[in-house]
Tab-separated table of C-alpha atoms and ligand atoms in Angstrom:
chain	number	residue	atom	x	y	z
A	1	MET	CA	-111.638	-73.884	-3.241
A	2	ILE	CA	-108.234	-74.561	-1.625
A	3	LYS	CA	-105.520	-75.644	-3.786
A	4	VAL	CA	-102.052	-77.109	-3.103
A	5	PRO	CA	-99.504	-74.391	-2.382
A	6	ARG	CA	-97.443	-73.038	-5.094
A	7	GLY	CA	-94.467	-75.260	-5.719
A	8	THR	CA	-95.944	-78.523	-4.664
A	9	GLN	CA	-97.808	-81.088	-6.062
A	10	ASP	CA	-100.194	-84.272	-5.371
A	11	ILE	CA	-99.077	-87.314	-6.658
A	12	LEU	CA	-102.076	-89.003	-7.900
A	13	PRO	CA	-102.124	-92.986	-8.615
A	14	GLU	CA	-101.574	-92.508	-11.770
A	15	GLN	CA	-98.355	-91.079	-11.236
A	16	SER	CA	-97.516	-92.773	-8.084
A	17	PHE	CA	-96.850	-95.937	-9.566
A	18	LYS	CA	-94.219	-94.449	-11.610
A	19	TRP	CA	-92.535	-92.887	-8.086
A	20	GLN	CA	-92.467	-96.297	-6.830
A	21	THR	CA	-90.817	-97.975	-9.617
A	22	VAL	CA	-87.928	-95.298	-9.647
A	23	GLU	CA	-87.816	-95.518	-6.154
A	24	ALA	CA	-87.264	-99.083	-6.304
A	25	ILE	CA	-84.771	-98.990	-9.222
A	26	ILE	CA	-83.006	-96.712	-6.733
A	27	ARG	CA	-83.032	-98.921	-3.158
A	28	ASP	CA	-82.050	-101.759	-5.542
A	29	THR	CA	-78.874	-100.004	-6.884
A	30	CYS	CA	-78.000	-98.754	-3.532
A	31	ASN	CA	-78.005	-102.225	-2.119
A	32	VAL	CA	-75.882	-103.643	-5.002
A	33	TYR	CA	-73.221	-100.533	-4.384
A	34	GLN	CA	-73.585	-101.322	-0.403
A	35	TYR	CA	-75.306	-97.964	0.639
A	36	LYS	CA	-77.244	-98.150	3.752
A	37	GLU	CA	-80.631	-95.897	4.583
A	38	ILE	CA	-80.311	-93.060	6.989
A	39	ARG	CA	-83.304	-91.153	8.109
A	40	THR	CA	-83.218	-87.805	9.228
A	41	PRO	CA	-85.319	-85.376	10.326
A	42	ILE	CA	-87.546	-82.707	7.865
A	43	PHE	CA	-86.508	-79.792	10.200
A	44	GLU	CA	-83.048	-79.204	11.658
A	45	HIS	CA	-81.491	-76.243	13.574
A	46	THR	CA	-81.183	-73.114	10.922
A	47	GLU	CA	-77.487	-72.843	12.191
A	48	LEU	CA	-76.875	-76.273	10.310
A	49	PHE	CA	-77.504	-75.005	7.040
A	50	THR	CA	-75.660	-71.808	7.302
A	51	ARG	CA	-72.611	-73.198	8.571
A	52	SER	CA	-72.518	-75.820	5.858
A	53	VAL	CA	-74.246	-74.544	2.846
A	54	GLY	CA	-73.045	-70.963	3.362
A	55	ASP	CA	-74.524	-68.141	4.210
A	56	THR	CA	-73.782	-66.403	0.899
A	57	THR	CA	-75.460	-68.776	-1.199
A	58	ASP	CA	-78.906	-68.527	-2.960
A	59	ILE	CA	-80.333	-71.142	-0.742
A	60	VAL	CA	-79.597	-69.760	2.662
A	61	GLN	CA	-80.132	-66.228	1.406
A	62	LYS	CA	-83.402	-66.584	-0.319
A	63	GLU	CA	-84.648	-69.991	-0.450
A	64	MET	CA	-85.037	-71.562	2.831
A	65	TYR	CA	-88.051	-71.890	4.879
A	66	THR	CA	-87.166	-70.923	8.346
A	67	PHE	CA	-89.842	-70.354	11.150
A	68	GLU	CA	-89.579	-70.020	15.179
A	69	ASP	CA	-90.939	-72.666	17.070
A	70	ARG	CA	-93.162	-71.857	20.356
A	71	GLY	CA	-89.735	-72.363	22.373
A	72	ASN	CA	-88.404	-69.408	20.041
A	73	ARG	CA	-86.014	-71.746	18.543
A	74	SER	CA	-85.178	-71.261	14.750
A	75	LEU	CA	-85.621	-74.082	12.809
A	76	THR	CA	-85.549	-74.744	8.871
A	77	LEU	CA	-87.488	-77.112	6.745
A	78	ARG	CA	-84.030	-78.934	5.112
A	79	PRO	CA	-83.484	-77.673	1.683
A	80	GLU	CA	-80.741	-80.760	1.087
A	81	GLY	CA	-79.657	-83.559	2.797
A	82	THR	CA	-75.971	-83.254	2.807
A	83	ALA	CA	-75.854	-81.282	6.134
A	84	SER	CA	-78.498	-83.571	8.103
A	85	THR	CA	-76.415	-86.557	7.081
A	86	VAL	CA	-72.862	-85.227	7.918
A	87	ARG	CA	-74.715	-83.759	11.229
A	88	ALA	CA	-75.807	-87.279	12.136
A	89	TYR	CA	-72.746	-88.698	11.182
A	90	VAL	CA	-71.077	-86.524	13.571
A	91	GLU	CA	-73.646	-86.931	16.414
A	92	HIS	CA	-73.474	-90.512	16.047
A	93	LYS	CA	-70.267	-90.906	16.089
A	94	LEU	CA	-70.162	-92.878	12.822
A	95	PHE	CA	-66.203	-91.930	12.131
A	96	GLY	CA	-65.530	-94.258	14.903
A	97	GLN	CA	-67.013	-97.396	12.943
A	98	PRO	CA	-64.026	-99.428	11.788
A	99	ASP	CA	-64.889	-99.447	8.169
A	100	GLN	CA	-64.994	-96.022	6.626
A	101	PRO	CA	-66.084	-94.436	4.445
A	102	VAL	CA	-69.485	-94.781	5.837
A	103	LYS	CA	-71.941	-95.099	2.905
A	104	LEU	CA	-75.520	-93.658	3.482
A	105	TYR	CA	-78.252	-92.529	1.026
A	106	TYR	CA	-81.532	-91.021	1.791
A	107	MET	CA	-84.929	-90.076	-0.224
A	108	GLY	CA	-87.311	-87.844	0.743
A	109	PRO	CA	-88.770	-84.322	0.712
A	110	MET	CA	-86.694	-80.802	0.320
A	111	PHE	CA	-87.962	-77.529	0.508
A	112	ARG	CA	-86.401	-74.554	-1.270
A	113	TYR	CA	-88.786	-71.029	-1.754
A	114	GLU	CA	-87.564	-70.915	-5.758
A	115	ARG	CA	-89.346	-69.661	-8.488
A	116	GLN	CA	-91.795	-72.072	-9.736
A	117	GLN	CA	-91.168	-73.251	-13.407
A	118	ALA	CA	-90.740	-76.688	-15.231
A	119	GLY	CA	-88.427	-78.962	-12.852
A	120	ARG	CA	-88.249	-76.908	-9.953
A	121	TYR	CA	-90.423	-77.133	-6.929
A	122	ARG	CA	-90.839	-75.514	-3.661
A	123	GLN	CA	-91.235	-79.136	-2.484
A	124	PHE	CA	-89.214	-81.784	-4.138
A	125	VAL	CA	-88.107	-85.580	-3.482
A	126	GLN	CA	-84.067	-85.770	-3.505
A	127	PHE	CA	-82.247	-89.124	-3.234
A	128	GLY	CA	-78.833	-88.720	-2.478
A	129	ILE	CA	-75.722	-90.821	-1.227
A	130	GLU	CA	-72.842	-89.807	1.062
A	131	ALA	CA	-69.677	-91.443	1.312
A	132	ILE	CA	-67.818	-90.423	4.379
A	133	GLY	CA	-64.331	-91.032	5.571
A	134	SER	CA	-62.076	-91.641	2.802
A	135	ALA	CA	-60.120	-89.281	0.676
A	136	ASP	CA	-59.879	-92.091	-1.980
A	137	ALA	CA	-60.366	-90.843	-5.627
A	138	ALA	CA	-62.051	-94.200	-6.393
A	139	VAL	CA	-64.827	-93.297	-3.882
A	140	ASP	CA	-65.559	-90.108	-6.348
A	141	ALA	CA	-65.725	-92.456	-9.370
A	142	GLU	CA	-67.896	-95.119	-7.361
A	143	VAL	CA	-70.343	-92.433	-6.276
A	144	ILE	CA	-70.667	-91.103	-10.016
A	145	ALA	CA	-71.064	-94.547	-11.081
A	146	LEU	CA	-73.884	-95.025	-9.132
A	147	ALA	CA	-75.898	-92.002	-10.127
A	148	MET	CA	-75.238	-92.990	-13.897
A	149	ASP	CA	-76.713	-96.296	-12.888
A	150	VAL	CA	-79.802	-95.179	-11.612
A	151	TYR	CA	-80.386	-93.107	-14.765
A	152	LYS	CA	-79.342	-96.152	-16.815
A	153	LYS	CA	-81.463	-98.485	-15.048
A	154	ALA	CA	-84.243	-96.534	-15.374
A	155	GLY	CA	-84.056	-96.373	-19.168
A	156	LEU	CA	-82.482	-92.843	-19.918
A	157	LYS	CA	-80.104	-92.809	-22.966
A	158	ASP	CA	-79.558	-89.003	-23.385
A	159	ILE	CA	-77.462	-87.963	-20.201
A	160	LYS	CA	-73.865	-86.588	-20.102
A	161	LEU	CA	-71.694	-86.075	-17.165
A	162	VAL	CA	-70.153	-83.014	-16.567
A	163	LEU	CA	-67.123	-82.691	-14.426
A	164	ASN	CA	-64.588	-80.032	-12.946
A	165	SER	CA	-62.467	-79.842	-10.121
A	166	LEU	CA	-62.478	-76.748	-7.170
A	167	GLY	CA	-59.182	-77.867	-5.921
A	168	ASP	CA	-58.200	-77.700	-1.960
A	169	THR	CA	-57.867	-74.890	0.393
A	170	GLU	CA	-54.717	-73.637	-0.834
A	171	SER	CA	-55.807	-73.770	-4.798
A	172	ARG	CA	-59.147	-72.051	-4.076
A	173	THR	CA	-57.376	-69.295	-2.149
A	174	ALA	CA	-55.158	-68.330	-5.015
A	175	HIS	CA	-58.162	-68.206	-7.174
A	176	LYS	CA	-60.249	-66.466	-4.744
A	177	GLU	CA	-57.315	-63.489	-4.734
A	178	ALA	CA	-57.241	-63.655	-8.796
A	179	LEU	CA	-61.067	-63.291	-8.682
A	180	VAL	CA	-61.078	-60.247	-6.497
A	181	ALA	CA	-58.522	-58.783	-8.257
A	182	HIS	CA	-60.390	-59.619	-11.719
A	183	PHE	CA	-63.813	-57.925	-10.270
A	184	ALA	CA	-62.925	-55.771	-7.553
A	185	PRO	CA	-62.371	-52.458	-10.049
A	186	ARG	CA	-65.654	-52.992	-11.957
A	187	ILE	CA	-67.632	-54.170	-8.931
A	188	ASP	CA	-70.263	-51.187	-8.918
A	189	GLU	CA	-71.629	-52.707	-12.234
A	190	PHE	CA	-72.877	-56.181	-10.306
A	191	CYS	CA	-75.798	-56.310	-8.190
A	192	GLY	CA	-76.128	-55.918	-4.633
A	193	ASP	CA	-75.481	-59.590	-3.915
A	194	CYS	CA	-72.300	-59.957	-6.004
A	195	GLN	CA	-70.884	-56.680	-4.253
A	196	GLN	CA	-71.269	-58.859	-1.040
A	197	ARG	CA	-70.030	-61.919	-2.377
A	198	LEU	CA	-66.755	-60.090	-3.732
A	199	GLU	CA	-65.543	-59.837	0.320
A	200	LYS	CA	-67.403	-63.037	1.569
A	201	ASN	CA	-67.004	-65.429	-1.297
A	202	PRO	CA	-65.984	-64.247	-4.744
A	203	LEU	CA	-66.317	-67.684	-6.383
A	204	ARG	CA	-69.998	-67.267	-5.623
A	205	ILE	CA	-70.156	-64.139	-8.395
A	206	LEU	CA	-69.943	-66.751	-10.919
A	207	ASP	CA	-72.912	-68.747	-9.972
A	208	CYS	CA	-75.123	-65.144	-10.074
A	209	LYS	CA	-78.045	-65.710	-12.174
A	210	LYS	CA	-78.682	-61.820	-12.498
A	211	ASP	CA	-75.269	-61.223	-13.752
A	212	ARG	CA	-74.409	-64.181	-15.592
A	213	ASP	CA	-74.031	-62.176	-19.128
A	214	HIS	CA	-71.669	-59.663	-17.736
A	215	GLU	CA	-68.513	-59.267	-19.864
A	216	LEU	CA	-66.278	-59.907	-16.819
A	217	MET	CA	-67.765	-63.378	-16.404
A	218	ALA	CA	-66.376	-64.942	-19.528
A	219	SER	CA	-62.751	-63.575	-18.890
A	220	ALA	CA	-62.987	-64.492	-15.203
A	221	PRO	CA	-60.078	-66.518	-14.049
A	222	GLN	CA	-60.405	-70.254	-13.892
A	223	LEU	CA	-60.258	-72.529	-10.811
A	224	THR	CA	-58.627	-75.256	-13.145
A	225	ASP	CA	-55.371	-72.926	-14.125
A	226	TYR	CA	-55.017	-72.385	-10.333
A	227	LEU	CA	-54.877	-76.339	-9.102
A	228	ASN	CA	-51.834	-76.958	-7.027
A	229	GLU	CA	-49.917	-79.968	-8.240
A	230	GLU	CA	-51.495	-82.218	-5.487
A	231	SER	CA	-55.111	-80.988	-6.554
A	232	ALA	CA	-54.216	-81.546	-10.358
A	233	ALA	CA	-52.910	-85.055	-9.383
A	234	TYR	CA	-56.027	-86.172	-7.651
A	235	PHE	CA	-58.171	-84.825	-10.204
A	236	GLU	CA	-56.448	-87.166	-12.897
A	237	ARG	CA	-57.008	-90.369	-10.860
A	238	ILE	CA	-60.568	-89.647	-10.739
A	239	LYS	CA	-60.656	-89.104	-14.473
A	240	ALA	CA	-58.760	-92.401	-15.005
A	241	TYR	CA	-60.783	-94.320	-12.796
A	242	LEU	CA	-63.785	-92.901	-14.453
A	243	GLU	CA	-62.305	-93.933	-17.812
A	244	ALA	CA	-61.494	-97.533	-16.231
A	245	LEU	CA	-65.327	-98.028	-15.432
A	246	ASP	CA	-65.946	-96.676	-19.286
A	247	ILE	CA	-67.941	-93.592	-17.866
A	248	SER	CA	-67.609	-90.508	-20.233
A	249	TYR	CA	-67.328	-87.127	-19.292
A	250	GLU	CA	-67.174	-83.397	-20.520
A	251	LEU	CA	-64.798	-81.028	-18.547
A	252	ASP	CA	-66.571	-77.855	-17.461
A	253	PRO	CA	-64.156	-75.303	-15.750
A	254	ASN	CA	-67.409	-73.115	-14.794
A	255	LEU	CA	-69.161	-75.713	-13.070
A	256	VAL	CA	-68.955	-74.238	-9.450
A	257	ARG	CA	-72.261	-75.754	-7.749
A	258	GLY	CA	-74.413	-73.473	-5.595
A	259	LEU	CA	-73.200	-74.965	-2.437
A	260	ASP	CA	-70.272	-73.937	-0.448
A	261	TYR	CA	-69.031	-76.811	1.268
A	262	TYR	CA	-67.387	-78.259	-2.227
A	263	ASN	CA	-63.679	-78.740	-2.860
A	264	HIS	CA	-61.963	-81.047	-5.325
A	265	THR	CA	-64.203	-82.880	-7.376
A	266	ALA	CA	-67.666	-81.208	-8.533
A	267	PHE	CA	-69.757	-82.800	-11.035
A	268	GLU	CA	-73.590	-82.592	-12.285
A	269	ILE	CA	-75.151	-85.017	-14.787
A	270	MET	CA	-77.657	-83.224	-17.524
A	271	SER	CA	-80.338	-84.434	-19.921
A	272	THR	CA	-79.480	-84.066	-23.525
A	273	ALA	CA	-82.746	-85.126	-24.625
A	274	SER	CA	-84.535	-82.512	-27.036
A	275	GLY	CA	-87.770	-81.382	-25.654
A	276	PHE	CA	-86.385	-81.380	-21.948
A	277	GLY	CA	-87.106	-78.246	-20.569
A	278	ALA	CA	-84.429	-75.116	-20.043
A	279	ILE	CA	-83.508	-76.598	-16.437
A	280	THR	CA	-81.221	-79.514	-17.679
A	281	THR	CA	-79.708	-80.663	-14.381
A	282	LEU	CA	-80.599	-83.775	-13.403
A	283	ALA	CA	-78.124	-84.442	-10.422
A	284	GLY	CA	-75.162	-82.812	-8.789
A	285	GLY	CA	-72.593	-83.464	-6.095
A	286	GLY	CA	-69.138	-83.286	-5.138
A	287	ARG	CA	-66.441	-83.549	-2.514
A	288	TYR	CA	-66.671	-81.971	1.025
A	289	ASN	CA	-63.402	-82.442	2.630
A	290	GLY	CA	-63.651	-80.454	5.914
A	291	LEU	CA	-67.296	-80.379	6.047
A	292	VAL	CA	-67.279	-82.947	9.072
A	293	GLU	CA	-64.669	-80.708	11.198
A	294	GLU	CA	-66.844	-77.704	10.342
A	295	LEU	CA	-69.698	-79.728	12.157
A	296	GLY	CA	-67.823	-80.666	15.427
A	297	GLY	CA	-66.406	-84.096	14.204
A	298	PRO	CA	-62.926	-85.066	13.096
A	299	SER	CA	-61.314	-85.052	10.007
A	300	SER	CA	-63.261	-87.201	7.736
A	301	PRO	CA	-63.360	-86.482	3.865
A	302	GLY	CA	-66.658	-87.086	2.147
A	303	ILE	CA	-68.409	-87.277	-1.125
A	304	GLY	CA	-72.011	-87.307	-2.598
A	305	PHE	CA	-74.424	-86.089	-4.834
A	306	ALA	CA	-78.181	-85.568	-4.797
A	307	MET	CA	-80.991	-86.409	-7.673
A	308	SER	CA	-84.616	-85.199	-7.484
A	309	ILE	CA	-87.260	-88.007	-8.606
A	310	GLU	CA	-89.332	-85.007	-10.034
A	311	ARG	CA	-86.524	-84.567	-12.711
A	312	LEU	CA	-85.652	-87.746	-13.526
A	313	LEU	CA	-89.571	-88.568	-14.291
A	314	LEU	CA	-89.393	-85.604	-16.506
A	315	ALA	CA	-86.368	-86.782	-18.579
A	316	LEU	CA	-88.207	-90.218	-18.750
A	317	GLU	CA	-90.786	-88.210	-20.367
A	318	ALA	CA	-89.025	-86.480	-22.558
A	319	GLU	CA	-87.033	-89.498	-23.933
A	320	GLN	CA	-90.418	-91.085	-23.928
A	321	VAL	CA	-89.621	-93.995	-22.019
A	322	GLU	CA	-92.933	-95.785	-20.691
A	323	ILE	CA	-93.047	-97.162	-17.242
A	324	GLU	CA	-95.100	-100.251	-16.739
A	325	ASP	CA	-97.838	-100.201	-14.300
A	326	ASN	CA	-98.132	-103.530	-12.642
A	327	SER	CA	-100.606	-103.021	-9.942
A	328	ALA	CA	-103.560	-104.130	-11.863
A	329	SER	CA	-106.041	-106.684	-9.849
A	330	ASP	CA	-105.234	-110.265	-9.840
A	331	ALA	CA	-109.077	-111.081	-9.472
A	332	TYR	CA	-112.506	-109.017	-9.461
A	333	VAL	CA	-115.082	-110.847	-7.673
A	334	ILE	CA	-118.478	-110.298	-9.103
A	335	ALA	CA	-121.679	-111.164	-6.839
A	336	LEU	CA	-125.481	-111.039	-7.720
A	337	GLY	CA	-127.642	-110.427	-5.155
A	338	ASP	CA	-127.236	-110.027	-1.233
A	339	VAL	CA	-126.645	-113.558	-0.002
A	340	PRO	CA	-123.998	-114.465	-3.105
A	341	LYS	CA	-122.359	-111.026	-1.716
A	342	LEU	CA	-121.698	-112.645	1.895
A	343	GLU	CA	-119.977	-115.471	0.109
A	344	ALA	CA	-118.404	-113.249	-2.377
A	345	MET	CA	-116.705	-111.009	0.319
A	346	LYS	CA	-115.342	-114.472	2.118
A	347	ILE	CA	-113.558	-115.412	-1.323
A	348	VAL	CA	-112.199	-112.147	-1.753
A	349	LYS	CA	-110.689	-112.424	1.753
A	350	SER	CA	-109.338	-116.028	1.064
A	351	LEU	CA	-107.695	-114.641	-2.045
A	352	ARG	CA	-105.745	-111.754	-0.418
A	353	ASP	CA	-104.885	-114.075	2.289
A	354	SER	CA	-102.832	-116.030	-0.426
A	355	GLY	CA	-101.302	-112.898	-1.695
A	356	ILE	CA	-103.841	-112.333	-4.517
A	357	SER	CA	-104.858	-109.207	-5.383
A	358	ALA	CA	-108.834	-108.764	-5.511
A	359	GLU	CA	-111.451	-106.636	-5.639
A	360	MET	CA	-115.099	-106.378	-5.766
A	361	ASP	CA	-118.107	-104.281	-5.999
A	362	TYR	CA	-119.321	-102.003	-3.211
A	363	ALA	CA	-122.434	-100.386	-5.135
A	364	ASP	CA	-124.796	-103.316	-5.931
A	365	ARG	CA	-124.350	-102.662	-9.547
A	366	LYS	CA	-125.557	-105.526	-12.710
A	367	LEU	CA	-123.232	-107.483	-13.928
A	368	LYS	CA	-122.604	-105.677	-17.110
A	369	ALA	CA	-121.377	-102.593	-15.213
A	370	GLN	CA	-119.332	-105.144	-12.529
A	371	MET	CA	-117.669	-106.735	-15.964
A	372	LYS	CA	-116.692	-103.166	-17.311
A	373	SER	CA	-115.277	-102.218	-13.725
A	374	ALA	CA	-113.222	-105.351	-13.895
A	375	ASP	CA	-112.154	-104.487	-17.616
A	376	ARG	CA	-111.353	-100.919	-16.542
A	377	LYS	CA	-109.176	-102.159	-13.572
A	378	LYS	CA	-107.170	-104.728	-16.163
A	379	SER	CA	-108.201	-107.587	-13.637
A	380	GLN	CA	-106.771	-110.743	-15.156
A	381	PHE	CA	-109.585	-113.279	-13.712
A	382	VAL	CA	-113.484	-112.312	-13.217
A	383	PHE	CA	-115.012	-114.769	-10.559
A	384	ILE	CA	-119.157	-114.718	-11.157
A	385	LEU	CA	-121.376	-115.876	-8.037
A	386	GLY	CA	-125.002	-115.587	-8.361
A	387	GLU	CA	-127.843	-117.428	-6.754
A	388	ASP	CA	-127.206	-120.587	-9.013
A	389	GLU	CA	-123.727	-120.632	-8.237
A	390	LEU	CA	-124.054	-120.677	-4.746
A	391	ASN	CA	-126.708	-123.271	-4.638
A	392	SER	CA	-124.078	-125.867	-6.324
A	393	ARG	CA	-121.120	-124.172	-3.871
A	394	SER	CA	-119.448	-123.258	-7.214
A	395	VAL	CA	-118.085	-120.083	-8.785
A	396	GLN	CA	-117.627	-118.999	-12.540
A	397	ILE	CA	-114.032	-118.270	-13.171
A	398	LYS	CA	-113.177	-116.368	-16.362
A	399	GLU	CA	-109.595	-115.178	-17.931
A	400	LEU	CA	-110.320	-111.949	-19.330
A	401	ALA	CA	-107.576	-111.942	-22.215
A	402	THR	CA	-108.730	-115.247	-23.351
A	403	GLY	CA	-112.287	-115.717	-22.435
A	404	ASP	CA	-111.690	-119.207	-21.250
A	405	GLN	CA	-114.457	-119.892	-18.185
A	406	GLN	CA	-114.607	-122.670	-15.696
A	407	MET	CA	-116.936	-123.655	-12.937
A	408	VAL	CA	-115.140	-124.372	-10.128
A	409	ALA	CA	-115.859	-125.394	-6.593
A	410	ILE	CA	-115.611	-122.446	-3.998
A	411	GLU	CA	-113.667	-124.322	-1.680
A	412	GLU	CA	-110.975	-125.075	-4.472
A	413	ALA	CA	-111.232	-121.501	-6.266
A	414	VAL	CA	-107.893	-120.176	-4.460
A	415	SER	CA	-105.981	-122.781	-5.552
A	416	TYR	CA	-107.607	-123.261	-9.136
A	417	LEU	CA	-106.763	-119.780	-9.413
A	418	GLN	CA	-103.017	-120.095	-7.993
A	419	GLN	CA	-102.393	-122.729	-10.575
A	420	LYS	CA	-103.697	-120.849	-13.343
A	421	MET	CA	-101.367	-117.734	-12.483
A	422	ASN	CA	-98.272	-119.826	-12.202
A	423	THR	CA	-98.892	-121.568	-15.678
A	424	LYS	CA	-99.073	-117.785	-16.871
A	425	GLU	CA	-96.206	-116.864	-15.410
A	426	ALA	CA	-94.060	-119.993	-16.562
A	427	THR	CA	-95.210	-119.395	-20.255
A	428	GLN	CA	-94.934	-115.830	-20.385
B	1	HAM	P1	-78.144	-79.579	-5.696
B	1	HAM	O1	-77.445	-79.129	-6.648
B	1	HAM	O2	-78.547	-78.212	-4.833
B	1	HAM	O3	-77.259	-80.288	-4.581
B	1	HAM	O4	-79.164	-80.159	-5.848
B	1	HAM	C1	-78.878	-81.543	-6.336
B	1	HAM	C2	-80.209	-82.098	-7.056
B	1	HAM	O5	-81.487	-81.973	-6.536
B	1	HAM	C3	-80.450	-81.402	-8.271
B	1	HAM	O6	-80.001	-81.384	-9.062
B	1	HAM	C4	-82.252	-81.720	-8.895
B	1	HAM	O7	-82.452	-82.892	-9.127
B	1	HAM	C5	-82.721	-81.547	-7.288
B	1	HAM	N1	-83.212	-80.056	-7.063
B	1	HAM	C6	-82.509	-79.172	-6.462
B	1	HAM	N2	-83.646	-78.023	-6.275
B	1	HAM	C7	-84.650	-78.606	-6.999
B	1	HAM	C8	-85.919	-77.983	-7.245
B	1	HAM	N3	-86.060	-77.014	-6.595
B	1	HAM	N4	-86.854	-78.785	-7.624
B	1	HAM	C9	-86.822	-79.895	-7.882
B	1	HAM	N5	-85.422	-80.626	-8.048
B	1	HAM	C10	-84.322	-79.866	-7.294
B	1	HAM	C11	-77.653	-80.700	-3.299
B	1	HAM	O8	-78.524	-80.575	-2.642
B	1	HAM	C12	-76.228	-81.473	-2.413
B	1	HAM	N6	-76.896	-81.600	-1.246
B	1	HAM	C13	-75.958	-82.422	-3.426
B	1	HAM	C14	-74.698	-83.253	-2.694
B	1	HAM	C15	-74.668	-84.593	-1.909
B	1	HAM	N7	-73.557	-82.961	-2.553
B	1	HAM	C16	-73.247	-83.777	-1.920
B	1	HAM	N8	-73.667	-84.674	-1.434
């Protein structure tokens, strides 16, 4: 038997309605905050990710699905959405639009060759937003507020915001020098990756999964101690905006994020629910001033975040938040015999034409079996159409919840049901 590839999953109807609910909350929240959807290709030129995510990161070094196409181009299934969004911002000259920042969101599959475990997949769906073209700290607060709102509207309570500042280039250079001085004398005690990182990007050492318990990690110089005046002031403004929005946060100077394009603001939203797996990060994001230039555009500072729908659903499960399935059919039309079946098909069609969800039996089963189906499908109303009803051009309509039953002329069946459903809605 051929099974799904490791790290991927099928989302069957008993789960997909939850995805749809969450996706609707996301789209609605983006609309409320005035972020517009962007759809970019699933694969991009490999160079896009090496240049933006960074060639010393785990994502680029170990996790990309890279392949050569028939024209010998190196392409990569996107591991994240920021690089593609910024590429599109540059390619379509969105920096020329009068209203900056340009506020974009995306939702779609991303691919990373990671070790499979709870909450970590090789194909996962990321929802992310990017606000590009403004360095206003108020935008940072807006981006964080949107992420928190999505979780709140979905029903999560046990979440926390963790915040850090990575500073500007000057602050980072000062910190980098301090890191090199700290690690260099004993770098041979670290893994091969870290030895390379010392030269290329010492900050990445702090993110190493293999060496995280080495004693030099805990005593490493912290970036927040190296923030210059401007970076520190910027960080203070963000905190003030967050406080104004009543968003509480925890500071974590060790939050460095796993991608290279960040500076200034870095944040993650974690689940604090007991029973949530080992990976507690639900969303991550930050500022990336300089990335637009790196990809060939003019100076346009940006900030964004991304979250996977998979982890959001896991967090909802951990907090035992129920998502209601509103997809049950309104009507189930039971036909008893060949001639009634012809008429039943017409009734089903006219119900559907009026926007009423309707189902019927396609196995010519007996009344009892069809009634059971209607019950399983949680239909609100059952139509029964046998030879007798047909002879009098009428149909029996039964409301399953109350047991009320009425004989209604076939021609009036749709309007009768509409009326019933309207009064039901009005009293709910
Ligand atoms: P990231 O931290 O690599 O950031 O991923 C963001 C989120 O994607 C994670 O917090 C998690 O919810 C989800 N995620 C990542 N990998 C997996 C996986 N293997 N399985 C399930 N979920 C996963 C970024 O991707 C940045 N582009 C975020 C960003 C946008 N920064 C600025 N703008």
